[in-house]
Coordinates of C-alpha atoms and ligand atoms in Angstrom, one line a residue:
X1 CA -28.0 -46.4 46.5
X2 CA -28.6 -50.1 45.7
X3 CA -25.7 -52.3 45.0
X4 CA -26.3 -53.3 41.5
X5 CA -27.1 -49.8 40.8
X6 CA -23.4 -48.3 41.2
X7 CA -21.3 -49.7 38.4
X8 CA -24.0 -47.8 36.2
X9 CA -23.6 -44.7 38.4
X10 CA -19.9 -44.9 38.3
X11 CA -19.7 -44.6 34.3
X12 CA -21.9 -42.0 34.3
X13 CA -19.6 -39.8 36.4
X14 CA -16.6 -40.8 33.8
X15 CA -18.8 -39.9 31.0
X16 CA -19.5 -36.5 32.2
X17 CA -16.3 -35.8 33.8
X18 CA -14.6 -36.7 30.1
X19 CA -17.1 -34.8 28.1
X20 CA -17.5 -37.8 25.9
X21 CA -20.2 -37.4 23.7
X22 CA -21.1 -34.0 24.7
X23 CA -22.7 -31.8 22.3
X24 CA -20.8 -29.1 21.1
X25 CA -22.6 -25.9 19.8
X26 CA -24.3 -27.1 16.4
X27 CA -23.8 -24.0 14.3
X28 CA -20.1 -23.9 14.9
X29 CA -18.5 -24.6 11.4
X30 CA -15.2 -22.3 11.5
X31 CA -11.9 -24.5 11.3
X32 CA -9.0 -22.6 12.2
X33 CA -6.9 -21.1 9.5
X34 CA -3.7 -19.6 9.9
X35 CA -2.7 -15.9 10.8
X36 CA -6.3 -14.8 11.1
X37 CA -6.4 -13.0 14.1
X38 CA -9.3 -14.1 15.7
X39 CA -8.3 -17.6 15.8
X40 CA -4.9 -17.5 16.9
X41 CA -3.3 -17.2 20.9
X42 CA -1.4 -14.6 22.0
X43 CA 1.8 -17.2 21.6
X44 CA 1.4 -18.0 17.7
X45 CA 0.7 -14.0 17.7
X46 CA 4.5 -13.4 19.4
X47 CA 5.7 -16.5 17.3
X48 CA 4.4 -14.9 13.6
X49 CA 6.1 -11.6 15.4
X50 CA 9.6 -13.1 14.9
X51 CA 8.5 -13.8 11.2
X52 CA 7.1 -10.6 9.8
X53 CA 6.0 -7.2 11.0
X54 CA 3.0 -7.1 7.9
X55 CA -0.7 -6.8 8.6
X56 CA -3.6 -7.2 6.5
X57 CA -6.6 -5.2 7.5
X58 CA -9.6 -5.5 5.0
X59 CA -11.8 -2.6 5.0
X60 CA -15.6 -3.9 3.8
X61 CA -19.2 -3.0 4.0
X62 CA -22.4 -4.6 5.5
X63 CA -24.9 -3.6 2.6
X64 CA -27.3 -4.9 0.1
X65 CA -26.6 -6.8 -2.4
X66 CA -29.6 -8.1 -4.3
X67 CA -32.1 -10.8 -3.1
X68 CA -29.2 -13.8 -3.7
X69 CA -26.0 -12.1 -2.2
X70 CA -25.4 -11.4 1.3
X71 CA -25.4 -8.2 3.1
X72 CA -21.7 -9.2 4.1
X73 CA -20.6 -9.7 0.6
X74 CA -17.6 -7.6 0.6
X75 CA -16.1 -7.6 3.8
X76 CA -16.0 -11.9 3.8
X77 CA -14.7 -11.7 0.0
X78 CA -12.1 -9.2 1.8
X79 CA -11.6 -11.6 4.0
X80 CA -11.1 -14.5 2.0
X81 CA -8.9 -13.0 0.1
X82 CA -6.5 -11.5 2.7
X83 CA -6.9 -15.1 4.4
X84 CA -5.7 -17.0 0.8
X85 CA -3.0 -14.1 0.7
X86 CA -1.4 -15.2 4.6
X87 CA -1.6 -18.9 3.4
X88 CA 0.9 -18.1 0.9
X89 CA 2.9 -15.3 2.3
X90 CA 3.5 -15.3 6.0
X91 CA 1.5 -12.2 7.2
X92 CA -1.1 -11.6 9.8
X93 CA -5.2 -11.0 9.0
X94 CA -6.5 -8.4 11.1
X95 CA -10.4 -8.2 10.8
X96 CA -11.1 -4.8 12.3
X97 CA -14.9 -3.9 11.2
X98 CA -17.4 -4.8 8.9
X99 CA -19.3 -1.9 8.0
X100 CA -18.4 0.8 5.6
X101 CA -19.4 3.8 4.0
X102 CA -22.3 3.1 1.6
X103 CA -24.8 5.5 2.7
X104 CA -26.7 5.0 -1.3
X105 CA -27.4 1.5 -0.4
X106 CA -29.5 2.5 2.8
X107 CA -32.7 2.4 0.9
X108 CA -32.3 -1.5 1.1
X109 CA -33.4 -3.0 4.5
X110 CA -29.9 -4.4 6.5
X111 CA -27.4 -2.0 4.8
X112 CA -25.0 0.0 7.6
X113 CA -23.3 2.8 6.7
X114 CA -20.2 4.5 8.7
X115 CA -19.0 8.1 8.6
X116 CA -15.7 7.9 6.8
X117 CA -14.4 9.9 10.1
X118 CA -15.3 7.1 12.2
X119 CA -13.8 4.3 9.7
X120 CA -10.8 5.9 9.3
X121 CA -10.5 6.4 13.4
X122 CA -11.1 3.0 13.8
X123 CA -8.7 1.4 11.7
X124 CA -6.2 4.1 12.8
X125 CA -6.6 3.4 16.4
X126 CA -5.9 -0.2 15.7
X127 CA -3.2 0.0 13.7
X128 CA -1.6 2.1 16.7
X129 CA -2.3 -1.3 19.0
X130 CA -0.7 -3.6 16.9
X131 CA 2.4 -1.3 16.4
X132 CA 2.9 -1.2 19.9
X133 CA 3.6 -5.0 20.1
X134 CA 5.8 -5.0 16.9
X135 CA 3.3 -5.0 13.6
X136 CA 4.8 -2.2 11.5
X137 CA 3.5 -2.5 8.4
X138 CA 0.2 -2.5 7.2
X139 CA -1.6 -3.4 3.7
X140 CA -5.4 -1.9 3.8
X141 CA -7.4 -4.1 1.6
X142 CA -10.4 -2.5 0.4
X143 CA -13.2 -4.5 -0.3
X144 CA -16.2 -2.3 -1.1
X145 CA -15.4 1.0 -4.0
X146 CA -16.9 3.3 -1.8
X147 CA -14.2 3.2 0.8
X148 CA -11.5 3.6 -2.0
X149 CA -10.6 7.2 -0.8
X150 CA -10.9 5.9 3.3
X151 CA -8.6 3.2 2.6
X152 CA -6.0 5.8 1.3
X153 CA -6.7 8.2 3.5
X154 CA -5.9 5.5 6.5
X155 CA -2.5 4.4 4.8
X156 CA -1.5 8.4 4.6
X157 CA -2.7 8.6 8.4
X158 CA -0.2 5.7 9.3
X159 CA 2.6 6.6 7.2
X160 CA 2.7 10.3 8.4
X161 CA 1.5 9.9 12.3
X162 CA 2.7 6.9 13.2
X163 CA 6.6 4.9 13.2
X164 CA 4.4 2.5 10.8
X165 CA 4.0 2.0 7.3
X166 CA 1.4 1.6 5.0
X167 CA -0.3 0.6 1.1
X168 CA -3.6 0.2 0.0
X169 CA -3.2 -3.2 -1.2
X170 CA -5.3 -3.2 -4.0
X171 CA -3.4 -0.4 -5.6
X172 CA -0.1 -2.1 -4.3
X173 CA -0.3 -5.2 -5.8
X174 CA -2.2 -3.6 -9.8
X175 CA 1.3 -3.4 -11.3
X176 CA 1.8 -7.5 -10.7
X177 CA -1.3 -8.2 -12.3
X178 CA -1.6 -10.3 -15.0
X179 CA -4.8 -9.9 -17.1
X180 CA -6.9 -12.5 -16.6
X181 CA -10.8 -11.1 -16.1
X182 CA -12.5 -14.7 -16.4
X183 CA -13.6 -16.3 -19.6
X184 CA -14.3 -14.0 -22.2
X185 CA -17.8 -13.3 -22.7
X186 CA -19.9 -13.6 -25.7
X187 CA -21.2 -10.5 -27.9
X188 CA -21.3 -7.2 -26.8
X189 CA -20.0 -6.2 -23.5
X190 CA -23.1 -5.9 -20.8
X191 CA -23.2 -3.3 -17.8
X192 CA -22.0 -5.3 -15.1
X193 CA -21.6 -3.6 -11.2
X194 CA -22.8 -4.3 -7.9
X195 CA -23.9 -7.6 -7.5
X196 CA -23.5 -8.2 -10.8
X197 CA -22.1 -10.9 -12.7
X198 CA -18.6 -10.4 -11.2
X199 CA -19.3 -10.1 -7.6
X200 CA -21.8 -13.1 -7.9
X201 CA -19.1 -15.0 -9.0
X202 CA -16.6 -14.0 -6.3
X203 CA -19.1 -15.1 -3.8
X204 CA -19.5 -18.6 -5.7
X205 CA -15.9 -18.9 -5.3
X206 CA -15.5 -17.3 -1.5
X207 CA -18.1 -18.1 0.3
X208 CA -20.5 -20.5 -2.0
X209 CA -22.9 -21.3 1.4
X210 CA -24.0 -17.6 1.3
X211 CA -25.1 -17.7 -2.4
X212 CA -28.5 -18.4 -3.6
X213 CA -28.6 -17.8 -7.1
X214 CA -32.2 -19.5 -7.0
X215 CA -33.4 -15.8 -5.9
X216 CA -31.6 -13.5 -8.6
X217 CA -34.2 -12.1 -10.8
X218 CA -33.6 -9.4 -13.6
X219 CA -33.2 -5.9 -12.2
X220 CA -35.2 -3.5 -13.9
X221 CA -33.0 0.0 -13.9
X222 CA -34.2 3.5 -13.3
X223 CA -30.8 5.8 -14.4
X224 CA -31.8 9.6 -14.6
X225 CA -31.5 9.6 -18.8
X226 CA -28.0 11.9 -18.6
X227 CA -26.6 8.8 -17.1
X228 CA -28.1 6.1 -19.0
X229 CA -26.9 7.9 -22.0
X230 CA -23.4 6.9 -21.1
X231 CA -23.5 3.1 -20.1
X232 CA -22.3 2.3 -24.2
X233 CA -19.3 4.6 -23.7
X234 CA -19.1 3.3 -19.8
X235 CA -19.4 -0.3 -21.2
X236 CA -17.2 0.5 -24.0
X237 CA -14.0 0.9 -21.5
X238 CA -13.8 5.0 -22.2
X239 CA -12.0 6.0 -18.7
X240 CA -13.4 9.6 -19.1
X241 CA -17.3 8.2 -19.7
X242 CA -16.3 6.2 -16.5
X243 CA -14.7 8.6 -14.0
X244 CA -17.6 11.6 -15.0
X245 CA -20.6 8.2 -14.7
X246 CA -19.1 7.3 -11.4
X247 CA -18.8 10.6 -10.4
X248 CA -22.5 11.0 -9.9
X249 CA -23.8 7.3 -9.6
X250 CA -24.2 5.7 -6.1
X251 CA -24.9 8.7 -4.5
X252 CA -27.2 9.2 -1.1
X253 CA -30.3 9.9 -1.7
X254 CA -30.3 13.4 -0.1
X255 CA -27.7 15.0 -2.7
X256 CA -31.0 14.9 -4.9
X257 CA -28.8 13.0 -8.0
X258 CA -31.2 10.3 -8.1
X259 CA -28.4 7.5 -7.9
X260 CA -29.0 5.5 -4.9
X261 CA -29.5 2.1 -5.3
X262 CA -33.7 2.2 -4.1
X263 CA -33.6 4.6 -7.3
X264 CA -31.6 2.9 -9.9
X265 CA -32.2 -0.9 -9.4
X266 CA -35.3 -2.6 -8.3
X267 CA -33.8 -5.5 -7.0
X268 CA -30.4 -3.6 -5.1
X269 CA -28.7 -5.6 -8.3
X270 CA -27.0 -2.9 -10.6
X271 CA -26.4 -4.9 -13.5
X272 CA -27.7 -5.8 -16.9
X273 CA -26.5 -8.9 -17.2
X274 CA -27.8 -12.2 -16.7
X275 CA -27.2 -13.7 -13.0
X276 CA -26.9 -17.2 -14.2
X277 CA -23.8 -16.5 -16.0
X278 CA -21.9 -16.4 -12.9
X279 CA -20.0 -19.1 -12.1
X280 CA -17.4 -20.5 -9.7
X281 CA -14.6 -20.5 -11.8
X282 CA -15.1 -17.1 -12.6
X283 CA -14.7 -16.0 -8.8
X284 CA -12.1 -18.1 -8.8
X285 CA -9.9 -17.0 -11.4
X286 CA -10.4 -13.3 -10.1
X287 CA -9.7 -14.1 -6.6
X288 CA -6.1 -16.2 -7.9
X289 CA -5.2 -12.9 -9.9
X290 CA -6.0 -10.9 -7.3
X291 CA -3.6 -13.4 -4.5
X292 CA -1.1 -13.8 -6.9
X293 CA -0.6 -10.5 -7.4
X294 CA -0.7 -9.5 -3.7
X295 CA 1.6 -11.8 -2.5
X296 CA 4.0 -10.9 -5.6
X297 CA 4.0 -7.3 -4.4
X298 CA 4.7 -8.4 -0.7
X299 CA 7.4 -10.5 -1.4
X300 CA 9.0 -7.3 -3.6
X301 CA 8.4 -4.9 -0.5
X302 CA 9.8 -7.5 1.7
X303 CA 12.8 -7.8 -0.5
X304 CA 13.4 -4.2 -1.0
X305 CA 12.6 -3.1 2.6
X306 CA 13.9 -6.0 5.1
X307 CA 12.0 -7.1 8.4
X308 CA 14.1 -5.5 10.7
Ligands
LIG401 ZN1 -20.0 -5.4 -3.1

């Protein structure tokens, strides 16, 4: 090597030793947030361990949800949620899986959907590892309605199999709620589900990259007529029109009820209202009820049952 050539050599060797101005990988955006699982060490994991024995676990779905929604609508809102809940209360965030049970929604290209046997198993089995190093109790958050009876059924698994203990969280935390369903709307009340004017506005609120409202377009629905005749009454707030509706809407194709989404909604929206009324401050005002509420309930259960 020539002379004059090594002080140049020399500084590349400290440069790459250093790593100074390496490129790290471009897509990485996470920042770390606390208690959530996948970010922590196995120290901060034994460290929250001497400060509470409570895991969230939210239970979600990978499935359609209209042209301007992501497939993983619910289980990141699930997330989100149980991660706004640890910031405030000291628990730990355990995602487990992201798929649910939506087998209605497979008409629409990306949707997964999970037996409720294997769901259940799954959350079960990882419940039991977490016990063994010292979680004990557990909050299932369900994200997505059609896991509503699998999240229950996975708290009564834990309570009655295992040393641990279990809510559904959702149903945990409804008595501390105070009513506050976003701005009130004008006129009559609209049919409003999945994807819908709600969940729209969750995600503006959640995960507001993921959104792009620029491809909602009105949803043309296709309800067999004995349904259809009950959206007023459904709309209306009659629990009966709503628990005999649901009964037989968003149903797999193969029971033959003509309620999965490829038959109801053209668009995988099922919703009359109009997209563009979603709004950030919507999503957000759901989302504080629904923390407020949560962490109210856990700070009751942690005052009525001490950490041991
Ligand atoms: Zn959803």
């Amino acid at each position: 090597m020539p002379k004059k050539m090594l002080p140049l050599a020399i500084i590349a060797a400290v440069l790459a030793a250093s790593g100074a101005g390496a490129q790290t990988n471009p897509l990485w955006g996470e920042t770390k947030v606390k208690n959530y699982l996948p970010h922590m060490s196995w120290t901060e994991v034994e460290d929250l361990l001497t400060r509470t024995d409570m895991v969230i676990m939210p239970v979600g779905a990978l499935e359609e949800h209209g042209p301007h929604l992501p497939i993983g609508t619910d289980i990141l809102n699930g997330l989100e949620r149980a991660k706004l809940v640890a910031q405030r209360t000291d628990v730990l965030v355990a995602p487990i899986l992201f798929p649910g049970n939506s087998p209605y929604h497979l008409g629409f290209p990306g949707t997964i959907s999970l037996p409720a046997e294997t769901i259940q198993q799954v959350f079960f089995q990882a419940a039991q590892s977490l016990m063994r190093q010292g979680f004990k109790r557990f909050l299932i958050l369900n994200a997505h309605g059609g896991n509503r009876v699998i999240s229950q059924y996975i708290a009564d698994r834990i309570n009655h199999e295992t040393a641990g203990i279990a809510v559904e969280l959702g149903a945990a935390a409804a008595p501390f709620r105070q009513e506050t369903r976003g701005e009130p709307t004008s006129g009559e009340p609209v049919f409003d589900r999945h994807a819908g004017v709600g969940e729209t506005s969750s995600s503006l609120y959640l995960t507001p990259d993921l959104v792009d409202l620029s491809k909602a377009r009105p949803a043309t629905l296709t309800m067999p007529e004995h349904l259809e005749r009950m959206v007023p009454e459904v709309v209306a707030g009659d629990p009966t029109a709503l628990r005999v509706f649901l009964a037989e809407s968003l149903k797999a194709e193969e029971t033959g009820k003509g309620t999965s989404t490829r038959e109801i909604t053209d668009t995988g929206v099922w919703s009359e209202r109009d997209l563009e009324e979603s709004s950030v401050e919507r999503g957000r005002l759901a989302a504080e009820a629904f923390v407020e509420a949560a962490v109210a309930f856990i700070e009751r259960w942690k005052e009525l049952r001490p950490m041991e």
